[in-house]
Coordinates of C-alpha atoms in Angstrom, one line a residue:
M1 CA 258.7 157.0 -70.9
F2 CA 259.5 156.1 -66.9
E3 CA 262.0 158.0 -66.4
V4 CA 262.0 158.9 -62.6
D5 CA 263.6 162.7 -63.7
K6 CA 260.6 163.8 -66.1
W7 CA 257.9 162.9 -63.5
Q8 CA 259.3 164.6 -60.6
E9 CA 259.7 168.1 -62.7
I10 CA 256.5 167.7 -63.3
Y11 CA 255.2 166.4 -59.6
S12 CA 257.1 169.7 -59.5
T13 CA 255.4 172.2 -62.1
I14 CA 251.8 171.0 -60.9
K15 CA 252.5 171.8 -57.8
K16 CA 253.9 175.5 -58.2
N17 CA 250.5 176.1 -60.1
K18 CA 248.3 174.0 -58.2
L19 CA 244.4 176.0 -59.4
R20 CA 245.4 176.3 -62.4
T21 CA 245.8 172.8 -62.8
F22 CA 242.6 171.8 -61.2
L23 CA 240.7 174.0 -63.1
T24 CA 242.2 172.7 -66.2
G25 CA 241.4 168.7 -64.6
F26 CA 238.4 170.1 -63.5
S27 CA 237.1 170.3 -66.8
V28 CA 238.2 167.0 -67.8
A29 CA 236.2 165.2 -65.3
W30 CA 233.4 167.0 -65.3
G31 CA 233.3 166.3 -69.6
I32 CA 233.9 162.6 -68.1
F33 CA 231.4 162.4 -65.7
M34 CA 228.2 163.0 -67.9
L35 CA 228.8 161.4 -70.4
I36 CA 229.4 158.2 -67.7
I37 CA 225.6 159.9 -66.2
L38 CA 224.5 160.7 -69.5
L39 CA 225.4 156.6 -70.3
G40 CA 224.8 155.8 -67.6
S41 CA 220.7 157.0 -67.9
G42 CA 220.0 156.0 -71.1
T43 CA 220.8 152.6 -70.6
G44 CA 218.6 153.0 -67.4
L45 CA 215.6 154.7 -69.7
E46 CA 216.7 151.6 -72.6
N47 CA 216.1 148.8 -69.9
G48 CA 212.6 150.2 -68.3
V49 CA 211.4 149.9 -71.5
R50 CA 212.9 146.6 -72.4
E51 CA 211.2 145.2 -69.2
Q52 CA 207.9 147.0 -70.2
F53 CA 208.0 144.3 -73.5
K54 CA 209.0 141.1 -70.9
G55 CA 206.6 138.5 -70.5
S56 CA 206.2 137.7 -74.7
A57 CA 208.2 137.5 -77.5
T58 CA 210.3 139.9 -78.4
N59 CA 209.4 138.3 -82.4
G60 CA 205.6 137.9 -81.8
I61 CA 202.6 138.7 -83.7
W62 CA 199.5 138.2 -82.2
V63 CA 195.7 137.5 -84.5
S64 CA 192.5 138.8 -83.4
S65 CA 189.2 139.1 -84.3
G66 CA 187.2 141.9 -84.9
V67 CA 184.3 143.6 -86.8
T68 CA 184.1 144.3 -90.3
S69 CA 183.7 148.1 -91.4
K70 CA 183.4 147.9 -94.8
E71 CA 180.8 146.2 -97.0
F72 CA 182.6 143.1 -98.6
K73 CA 181.0 141.9 -102.3
G74 CA 177.0 142.7 -100.7
L75 CA 178.1 142.0 -97.8
N76 CA 177.6 144.9 -95.0
A77 CA 179.6 146.6 -92.9
G78 CA 179.8 145.6 -88.8
R79 CA 179.8 141.3 -88.7
M80 CA 181.3 140.0 -86.2
I81 CA 184.1 137.9 -87.7
S82 CA 184.7 134.9 -85.2
F83 CA 188.0 132.5 -85.7
T84 CA 187.5 128.4 -85.6
N85 CA 190.0 125.4 -85.2
E86 CA 189.8 125.4 -88.5
D87 CA 191.7 129.4 -88.7
Y88 CA 194.6 128.4 -86.5
S89 CA 195.4 125.4 -88.5
G90 CA 194.5 127.0 -91.5
I91 CA 197.8 130.3 -90.4
K92 CA 199.6 126.2 -89.0
T93 CA 199.6 125.5 -92.3
N94 CA 199.9 127.7 -94.9
V95 CA 201.7 130.6 -93.1
K96 CA 205.6 129.6 -93.6
G97 CA 208.1 130.0 -91.8
H98 CA 206.6 130.5 -88.3
D99 CA 208.3 128.9 -85.6
R100 CA 205.7 128.3 -82.7
I101 CA 202.1 128.7 -82.7
S102 CA 199.2 129.0 -80.4
S103 CA 195.0 130.0 -80.4
R104 CA 193.3 131.2 -77.6
M105 CA 189.6 131.8 -75.9
F106 CA 189.2 134.6 -74.0
M107 CA 187.3 133.3 -70.9
G108 CA 187.8 135.5 -68.2
N109 CA 187.8 135.3 -64.5
M110 CA 186.2 132.3 -63.3
L111 CA 185.6 130.9 -59.6
V112 CA 188.7 128.9 -58.8
S113 CA 188.7 127.0 -55.7
Y114 CA 190.4 124.6 -53.4
N115 CA 189.2 123.1 -50.2
D116 CA 187.9 126.1 -48.3
Q117 CA 189.9 128.6 -50.3
Y118 CA 187.9 130.4 -54.0
G119 CA 188.9 133.6 -55.4
S120 CA 188.6 134.9 -59.3
F121 CA 191.0 133.6 -61.8
Y122 CA 192.0 135.0 -65.2
L123 CA 190.9 131.5 -67.5
S124 CA 193.4 131.6 -70.8
P125 CA 192.9 128.4 -73.0
C126 CA 195.2 127.4 -75.2
H127 CA 197.8 125.2 -76.4
P128 CA 201.2 124.2 -75.5
D129 CA 203.9 126.2 -77.8
Y130 CA 201.8 130.0 -75.8
G131 CA 204.1 129.4 -72.5
I132 CA 207.3 129.7 -75.5
I133 CA 205.5 133.1 -77.1
K134 CA 204.2 134.6 -73.6
E135 CA 208.0 133.3 -72.2
V136 CA 206.5 131.7 -69.1
K137 CA 209.3 130.6 -66.1
M138 CA 207.8 127.2 -64.9
L139 CA 208.6 127.6 -60.9
N140 CA 207.2 123.6 -60.3
G141 CA 206.9 121.4 -62.6
R142 CA 205.4 121.2 -66.0
F143 CA 203.7 123.2 -68.8
L144 CA 200.6 122.4 -71.0
N145 CA 201.8 119.6 -73.7
Q146 CA 200.0 118.1 -76.6
I147 CA 199.0 115.7 -75.1
D148 CA 197.0 117.5 -73.0
I149 CA 195.4 118.9 -76.3
N150 CA 195.0 115.7 -78.0
K151 CA 193.5 113.7 -74.8
T152 CA 191.3 116.7 -73.7
R153 CA 192.6 115.9 -70.7
K154 CA 191.5 117.8 -67.5
V155 CA 194.6 119.8 -65.9
A156 CA 196.2 123.3 -65.3
T157 CA 199.0 125.6 -65.2
I158 CA 198.7 127.9 -62.7
G159 CA 200.0 131.1 -62.0
E160 CA 202.7 131.6 -58.6
Q161 CA 200.5 134.1 -57.1
V162 CA 196.9 131.7 -57.4
K163 CA 198.8 128.6 -55.5
S164 CA 199.4 131.6 -52.9
S165 CA 195.5 132.5 -52.6
L166 CA 194.7 128.7 -53.1
F167 CA 197.4 127.0 -51.3
K168 CA 198.1 128.3 -47.5
G169 CA 199.1 126.7 -44.5
N170 CA 200.5 122.9 -44.7
D171 CA 199.1 122.7 -47.5
T172 CA 201.5 124.6 -49.9
I173 CA 202.6 121.8 -52.0
A174 CA 199.8 122.5 -55.5
V175 CA 201.5 119.8 -58.4
G176 CA 199.5 117.3 -58.1
K177 CA 196.5 118.5 -56.5
F178 CA 192.7 119.0 -57.7
I179 CA 191.2 122.5 -58.5
K180 CA 187.5 123.5 -59.2
I181 CA 187.3 126.2 -62.1
N182 CA 183.6 126.5 -62.2
S183 CA 182.1 123.9 -60.4
V184 CA 184.9 121.5 -63.3
L185 CA 187.9 119.0 -61.3
F186 CA 191.4 119.9 -63.0
K187 CA 194.3 118.5 -62.0
V188 CA 197.4 121.4 -61.3
I189 CA 200.4 120.3 -63.1
G190 CA 202.9 123.3 -63.0
V191 CA 203.2 126.7 -61.1
F192 CA 204.6 129.4 -63.2
R193 CA 205.8 132.8 -63.4
D194 CA 204.4 135.5 -65.6
F195 CA 206.3 138.1 -65.8
S196 CA 203.6 140.7 -67.5
R197 CA 202.5 143.9 -64.9
N198 CA 198.8 143.3 -65.8
D199 CA 197.1 142.1 -62.1
D200 CA 195.2 139.6 -63.6
E201 CA 197.9 137.7 -66.1
M202 CA 199.6 137.4 -62.8
K203 CA 196.8 135.1 -61.9
R204 CA 196.6 133.3 -64.9
I205 CA 195.5 129.8 -65.5
Y206 CA 196.6 127.7 -68.2
I207 CA 193.7 124.6 -69.5
P208 CA 194.4 122.9 -73.1
I209 CA 192.3 124.5 -75.4
T210 CA 190.4 121.7 -76.1
T211 CA 189.1 121.1 -73.0
A212 CA 187.7 124.0 -72.8
Q213 CA 186.3 124.2 -75.9
R214 CA 184.8 120.9 -74.5
V215 CA 183.8 121.5 -71.7
Y216 CA 182.5 125.0 -71.2
F217 CA 181.2 126.2 -74.4
G218 CA 180.6 122.7 -76.6
N219 CA 182.2 124.1 -80.0
N220 CA 185.4 125.0 -81.8
V221 CA 185.5 128.9 -81.3
I222 CA 188.0 130.9 -80.5
N223 CA 189.5 134.9 -80.0
Q224 CA 192.9 135.4 -81.1
I225 CA 195.7 133.0 -81.9
S226 CA 199.6 133.9 -81.9
F227 CA 203.2 133.2 -83.4
T228 CA 206.7 133.5 -84.0
T229 CA 208.8 134.4 -86.5
G230 CA 211.8 132.6 -85.4
D231 CA 215.2 134.5 -87.5
A232 CA 212.8 136.3 -89.7
S233 CA 214.2 139.3 -91.1
P234 CA 211.6 141.7 -91.1
E235 CA 210.6 141.9 -94.2
Q236 CA 210.2 138.0 -93.5
A237 CA 208.2 139.1 -90.6
N238 CA 206.2 141.2 -92.5
T239 CA 205.5 138.9 -95.7
M240 CA 204.2 136.6 -93.1
V241 CA 201.6 139.2 -91.6
S242 CA 200.7 139.9 -95.0
N243 CA 199.5 136.2 -95.9
T244 CA 198.1 135.4 -92.9
K245 CA 195.8 138.8 -93.2
T246 CA 195.3 137.3 -97.3
L247 CA 194.1 133.7 -95.5
L248 CA 192.0 135.6 -93.2
A249 CA 190.6 137.7 -95.3
K250 CA 189.4 134.5 -97.5
R251 CA 188.2 132.2 -95.1
H252 CA 185.6 134.8 -93.8
A253 CA 185.1 136.8 -96.6
F254 CA 186.3 140.4 -95.3
D255 CA 187.6 142.7 -97.9
E256 CA 191.4 142.6 -96.7
T257 CA 192.4 146.6 -96.1
D258 CA 189.2 146.3 -93.2
D259 CA 191.9 147.3 -90.6
R260 CA 189.0 146.4 -88.1
A261 CA 187.7 143.1 -89.3
I262 CA 190.4 141.1 -87.5
S263 CA 194.1 143.4 -85.3
I264 CA 197.6 142.0 -85.9
W265 CA 199.9 143.3 -83.6
N266 CA 203.4 143.1 -84.7
K267 CA 205.7 143.3 -81.7
S268 CA 208.6 142.7 -83.7
E269 CA 208.1 145.6 -85.5
E270 CA 207.3 147.2 -82.8
V271 CA 210.8 146.3 -81.3
R272 CA 212.7 147.9 -84.0
K273 CA 211.3 150.9 -83.9
F274 CA 212.3 151.2 -79.6
Q275 CA 215.4 149.7 -80.8
A276 CA 216.5 152.9 -84.0
L277 CA 215.3 155.5 -81.4
F278 CA 217.3 154.6 -78.7
G279 CA 220.0 153.9 -81.0
G280 CA 219.6 157.2 -81.8
I281 CA 219.4 158.5 -78.0
R282 CA 223.1 156.9 -77.8
L283 CA 224.1 158.3 -80.5
F284 CA 223.0 162.4 -78.9
I285 CA 224.2 161.1 -76.3
W286 CA 227.9 160.4 -77.4
V287 CA 227.4 163.7 -79.2
I288 CA 226.7 166.0 -76.3
G289 CA 229.5 163.9 -73.8
I290 CA 232.2 164.2 -76.2
G291 CA 231.4 167.4 -77.1
T292 CA 231.8 168.3 -73.6
I293 CA 235.6 166.4 -73.4
I294 CA 236.6 168.4 -76.2
A295 CA 235.4 171.9 -74.2
G296 CA 237.8 170.3 -71.5
V297 CA 240.8 169.0 -73.8
V298 CA 240.7 172.6 -75.3
G299 CA 241.2 173.8 -72.2
V300 CA 244.0 171.4 -71.1
S301 CA 245.2 172.4 -74.2
N302 CA 245.8 176.6 -73.5
I303 CA 247.2 175.7 -70.6
M304 CA 249.6 173.7 -72.0
I305 CA 250.7 177.1 -74.6
I306 CA 251.2 178.5 -71.4
V307 CA 253.3 176.3 -69.5
V308 CA 255.7 175.7 -72.9
K309 CA 256.2 179.9 -72.9
E310 CA 256.2 180.6 -70.1
R311 CA 258.6 177.4 -70.2
T312 CA 260.6 179.0 -73.0
K313 CA 263.7 179.7 -71.4
E314 CA 263.8 176.6 -70.0
I315 CA 264.0 174.2 -73.2
G316 CA 265.8 176.6 -75.2
I317 CA 268.0 175.4 -72.2
R318 CA 267.5 171.8 -72.3
K319 CA 268.2 172.1 -76.5
A320 CA 271.3 173.7 -76.2
M321 CA 272.7 170.7 -73.6
G322 CA 271.5 167.9 -76.3
A323 CA 268.0 167.8 -75.5
T324 CA 266.5 165.7 -79.0
P325 CA 263.5 166.9 -80.5
S326 CA 261.2 163.7 -79.0
S327 CA 262.2 163.7 -75.5
I328 CA 260.7 167.9 -75.4
I329 CA 257.2 166.1 -77.1
S330 CA 257.1 162.9 -74.7
L331 CA 257.7 165.6 -71.5
I332 CA 254.8 167.8 -72.0
L333 CA 252.1 165.1 -73.7
Q334 CA 253.3 163.2 -70.4
E335 CA 252.1 166.4 -68.2
S336 CA 249.1 166.4 -70.3
V337 CA 248.2 162.7 -70.3
L338 CA 248.5 162.8 -66.7
I339 CA 246.5 165.4 -65.4
T340 CA 243.9 164.5 -68.5
G341 CA 243.8 160.5 -66.7
F342 CA 243.5 161.8 -64.0
A343 CA 240.8 163.6 -63.9
G344 CA 238.9 162.0 -66.3
Y345 CA 239.5 159.2 -64.0
I346 CA 238.3 160.6 -61.3
G347 CA 234.9 162.0 -63.3
L348 CA 234.8 157.8 -64.6
I349 CA 234.7 156.4 -60.9
L350 CA 232.3 159.3 -59.2
G351 CA 230.2 159.5 -62.8
V352 CA 229.9 155.6 -62.2
G353 CA 229.4 155.2 -58.2
L354 CA 226.1 158.1 -59.7
L355 CA 224.3 155.8 -61.2
E356 CA 225.0 153.1 -58.5
L357 CA 223.7 155.2 -55.6
V358 CA 220.8 156.2 -58.0
S359 CA 220.6 152.6 -58.8
K360 CA 220.9 151.5 -55.6
Y361 CA 218.6 154.0 -53.9
M362 CA 216.4 155.4 -57.0
P363 CA 212.4 154.1 -56.4
E364 CA 210.6 151.8 -58.7
S365 CA 209.6 153.0 -62.0
E366 CA 208.1 151.2 -64.8
F367 CA 210.4 153.2 -67.3
F368 CA 213.7 154.0 -66.0
K369 CA 215.6 151.1 -64.0
N370 CA 218.9 150.0 -63.5
P371 CA 220.8 152.8 -64.5
E372 CA 224.5 151.5 -65.8
A373 CA 227.6 151.6 -67.4
D374 CA 228.5 148.5 -68.1
F375 CA 232.7 147.0 -68.0
S376 CA 233.7 147.9 -71.5
L377 CA 232.4 151.8 -71.8
A378 CA 234.8 152.4 -68.5
L379 CA 237.6 150.5 -71.0
S380 CA 236.0 153.0 -74.2
A381 CA 235.8 156.1 -71.7
T382 CA 239.5 155.3 -70.5
I383 CA 240.6 154.9 -73.3
L384 CA 239.3 158.3 -74.6
L385 CA 240.7 160.0 -72.0
V386 CA 244.5 158.9 -73.5
I387 CA 244.2 159.9 -76.6
V388 CA 242.1 163.5 -75.0
G389 CA 245.1 163.7 -73.2
A390 CA 247.6 162.8 -76.0
I391 CA 245.6 165.5 -78.6
A392 CA 245.3 167.9 -75.8
G393 CA 249.0 168.4 -75.5
F394 CA 250.3 167.4 -79.1
V395 CA 250.3 171.2 -80.6
P396 CA 252.5 172.2 -77.3
A397 CA 254.4 169.5 -77.4
M398 CA 255.2 170.5 -81.2
K399 CA 255.1 173.9 -80.2
A400 CA 257.3 173.5 -77.9
A401 CA 259.8 171.5 -80.1
R402 CA 260.4 173.8 -82.7
I403 CA 261.6 176.5 -80.3
K404 CA 265.5 177.3 -80.8
P405 CA 267.6 177.0 -78.2
V406 CA 269.6 180.6 -79.1
E407 CA 265.8 182.7 -79.5
A408 CA 264.7 180.6 -76.3
L409 CA 267.4 182.2 -74.0
K410 CA 266.7 186.0 -75.6
D411 CA 263.2 184.8 -74.0
E412 CA 262.6 187.2 -71.1

């Protein structure tokens, strides 16, 4: 395999046919280049979509109250459904399989102040589990806990944009300070980063839901209930959704088929749809890429057949002097693998390099982010190059091995 004479002979053959070798290698390089670009672009598109999902658990389910659109047992349509703490407790107790659960209130933007700094920020009363459901990242301090809920503490976890707006100059440490939310003092217990792209959510303040109900409303009404399904299968998650709808329909007397009475967003189902979509896109890209490479393989194979034809007399002399068929096959295969391997590696390097440039200098986009070809992809492409080279040279090599010395010497 590593005989110096063979490699010198291969080099000599390639040197004599520079243009032909270049055009042959170009078809392979182009195939690998396009495969890398297509796969990297697919990854960039997938990363962009995943970024859109960032900011809430991928196995989350959100249940929001609405208005009935169907009559039910003598009750007219158009009734507003209002959730209460009992609905939250009922789902928490009776819907089996959930991992984390929280209720929320929609209070909208509230006037918040610290010393002489003021701002309007989104107030979001909730339970402690919502920090996990929402995937908030704590920068300082902590999120809400169950003791805050049980004791209706006046504490708040604020977003980093809230902190930067209220705490300026030398007074930049927010944790432990007191802020006023609609003239009510709350102690800041943490600062978080929210990955949402919604401006209101990036300027959010979380407070215990029990505190909000007592201080601002004096009742136990809630607007939304959310929970995660843990490691549940799609069928189990759908069962949880069905059981939740049945429970709430019974409690609030509405038709279970009424989609407007309550709205349920099963994010895991949406994630699965996108995963299936991108699985199809990846398959399509591989089909296109492999097809392009096969075109290059055919070109290499045809060129090697021509090479064998041109060297028929030489191969006949070799066999007459005792060269074995395996040595002839290895000579042709080595030349084929060298051409396809080198050209393919050039295509691989150029493809990866272009993706790096695009990733570095391309303007920010919501749905296209960090196009890249990972190590496993590069390794797969390298293995593919070796296989392609062997396939391209196999038929010409077998043809060369079957050449008879007597007939070869007669060839003109």
